[in-house]
Short mmCIF file of C-alpha atoms in Angstrom, two decimals:
data_model
loop_
_atom_site.label_atom_id
_atom_site.label_comp_id
_atom_site.label_asym_id
_atom_site.label_seq_id
_atom_site.Cartn_x
_atom_site.Cartn_y
_atom_site.Cartn_z
CA MET A 1 0.12 0.02 -0.17
CA CYS A 2 1.20 3.62 -0.63
CA ASP A 3 -0.36 6.58 0.82
CA THR A 4 0.59 10.09 -0.14
CA GLY A 5 -1.75 11.79 2.46
CA ASP A 6 -4.39 12.74 0.07
CA GLN A 7 -4.16 9.58 -2.31
CA GLN A 8 -3.81 6.18 -1.68
CA THR A 9 -3.10 2.90 -4.06
CA SER A 10 -2.66 -0.76 -2.96
CA ALA A 11 -2.00 -4.07 -4.76
CA ALA A 12 -1.76 -7.64 -3.54
CA VAL A 13 0.73 -10.47 -4.26
CA LEU A 14 -0.30 -14.27 -5.23
CA VAL A 15 2.18 -16.93 -5.41
CA LYS A 16 1.15 -19.92 -6.99
CA GLU A 17 2.88 -23.20 -6.19
CA PRO A 18 4.78 -24.58 -9.24
CA ALA A 19 3.02 -28.00 -10.33
CA ALA A 20 5.24 -31.27 -9.22
CA THR A 21 5.93 -33.92 -11.96
CA ILE A 22 6.64 -37.45 -11.49
CA VAL A 23 10.70 -38.11 -11.94
CA GLU A 24 10.82 -41.94 -10.63
CA THR A 25 8.00 -43.78 -12.16
CA LEU A 26 6.26 -46.99 -10.60
CA LYS A 27 7.60 -50.39 -11.70
CA ASP A 28 5.72 -53.60 -12.14
CA ILE A 29 5.85 -55.73 -9.04
CA THR A 30 5.46 -59.65 -8.76
CA SER A 31 4.74 -60.83 -5.28
CA TYR A 32 3.67 -64.45 -3.98
CA GLU A 33 0.46 -64.63 -2.29
CA GLY A 34 0.69 -63.33 1.40
CA GLU A 35 3.47 -61.16 0.63
CA ASP A 36 3.65 -57.14 0.62
CA ALA A 37 3.86 -55.46 -2.74
CA VAL A 38 5.68 -52.09 -2.37
CA PHE A 39 5.27 -49.40 -5.16
CA GLU A 40 7.37 -46.37 -5.19
CA CYS A 41 7.28 -42.84 -7.14
CA ARG A 42 9.20 -39.92 -6.53
CA LEU A 43 8.17 -36.29 -7.41
CA SER A 44 10.13 -33.31 -8.70
CA ARG A 45 9.29 -31.58 -5.36
CA GLU A 46 7.72 -31.51 -2.14
CA THR A 47 3.99 -30.48 -2.85
CA THR A 48 0.66 -29.74 -1.06
CA GLN A 49 -1.12 -30.92 -4.36
CA ASP A 50 -3.76 -33.77 -4.13
CA THR A 51 -1.93 -36.94 -4.85
CA GLN A 52 -3.99 -40.33 -5.19
CA TRP A 53 -3.08 -44.06 -5.34
CA PHE A 54 -5.59 -46.28 -7.36
CA LEU A 55 -6.02 -50.14 -7.76
CA GLY A 56 -7.87 -50.42 -10.94
CA ASP A 57 -10.34 -47.52 -10.55
CA VAL A 58 -10.49 -47.92 -7.00
CA PRO A 59 -9.05 -44.79 -5.03
CA LEU A 60 -6.76 -46.12 -1.89
CA GLN A 61 -6.50 -44.99 1.65
CA SER A 62 -4.20 -45.88 4.41
CA ASN A 63 -5.81 -48.81 6.36
CA GLU A 64 -5.15 -52.19 7.64
CA MET A 65 -4.75 -53.53 4.16
CA ASN A 66 -2.78 -50.42 2.47
CA GLU A 67 -0.03 -48.29 4.02
CA ILE A 68 0.52 -44.69 2.05
CA ARG A 69 3.46 -43.00 3.00
CA VAL A 70 5.19 -39.52 2.09
CA GLN A 71 8.71 -38.84 2.90
CA GLY A 72 9.31 -35.59 1.12
CA THR A 73 9.12 -36.12 -2.61
CA HIS A 74 9.25 -39.76 -2.25
CA HIS A 75 5.48 -41.64 -2.32
CA THR A 76 5.29 -45.44 -1.58
CA LEU A 77 2.11 -47.46 -1.40
CA ILE A 78 2.57 -51.09 0.68
CA LEU A 79 -0.53 -53.51 0.05
CA ARG A 80 -0.12 -55.81 2.84
CA LYS A 81 -0.54 -59.57 2.37
CA VAL A 82 -1.55 -59.32 -1.32
CA THR A 83 -4.30 -61.86 -2.47
CA LEU A 84 -5.20 -63.19 -5.97
CA GLU A 85 -7.79 -60.38 -6.07
CA ASP A 86 -5.28 -57.61 -5.84
CA CYS A 87 -3.94 -58.30 -9.23
CA GLY A 88 -4.41 -55.42 -11.36
CA PRO A 89 -3.18 -52.09 -12.50
CA ILE A 90 -1.79 -49.70 -9.81
CA SER A 91 -1.66 -45.96 -10.51
CA PHE A 92 -0.19 -42.78 -8.75
CA LYS A 93 -1.80 -39.26 -9.65
CA VAL A 94 -0.68 -36.06 -9.05
CA GLY A 95 -2.15 -32.88 -10.70
CA GLN A 96 -2.40 -33.83 -14.41
CA HIS A 97 0.45 -36.53 -13.98
CA THR A 98 -0.05 -40.13 -13.66
CA SER A 99 2.31 -43.06 -13.43
CA ALA A 100 1.13 -46.58 -13.63
CA ALA A 101 2.40 -50.53 -13.37
#
């Protein structure tokens, strides 16, 4: 804001977060029934953008069957004690970017 006494003007600054991109993509996993399957993805930067893991078209959340971890730019999905029903595509999405295995 600038005030000269009889005149006044103001402006605002808006800072946008640059979009994160996927720099380390998912890799296919072969696992035995009852083992854990671990998927890892790395982003170009830490981000507050929404990220989401999917098994097929189903969004995943952390629970007793799935563990989702975020450490800086490193995102990990652990499918606990996989069964034959867990076979299928896994994908990770951030913004407009997707990686699949």
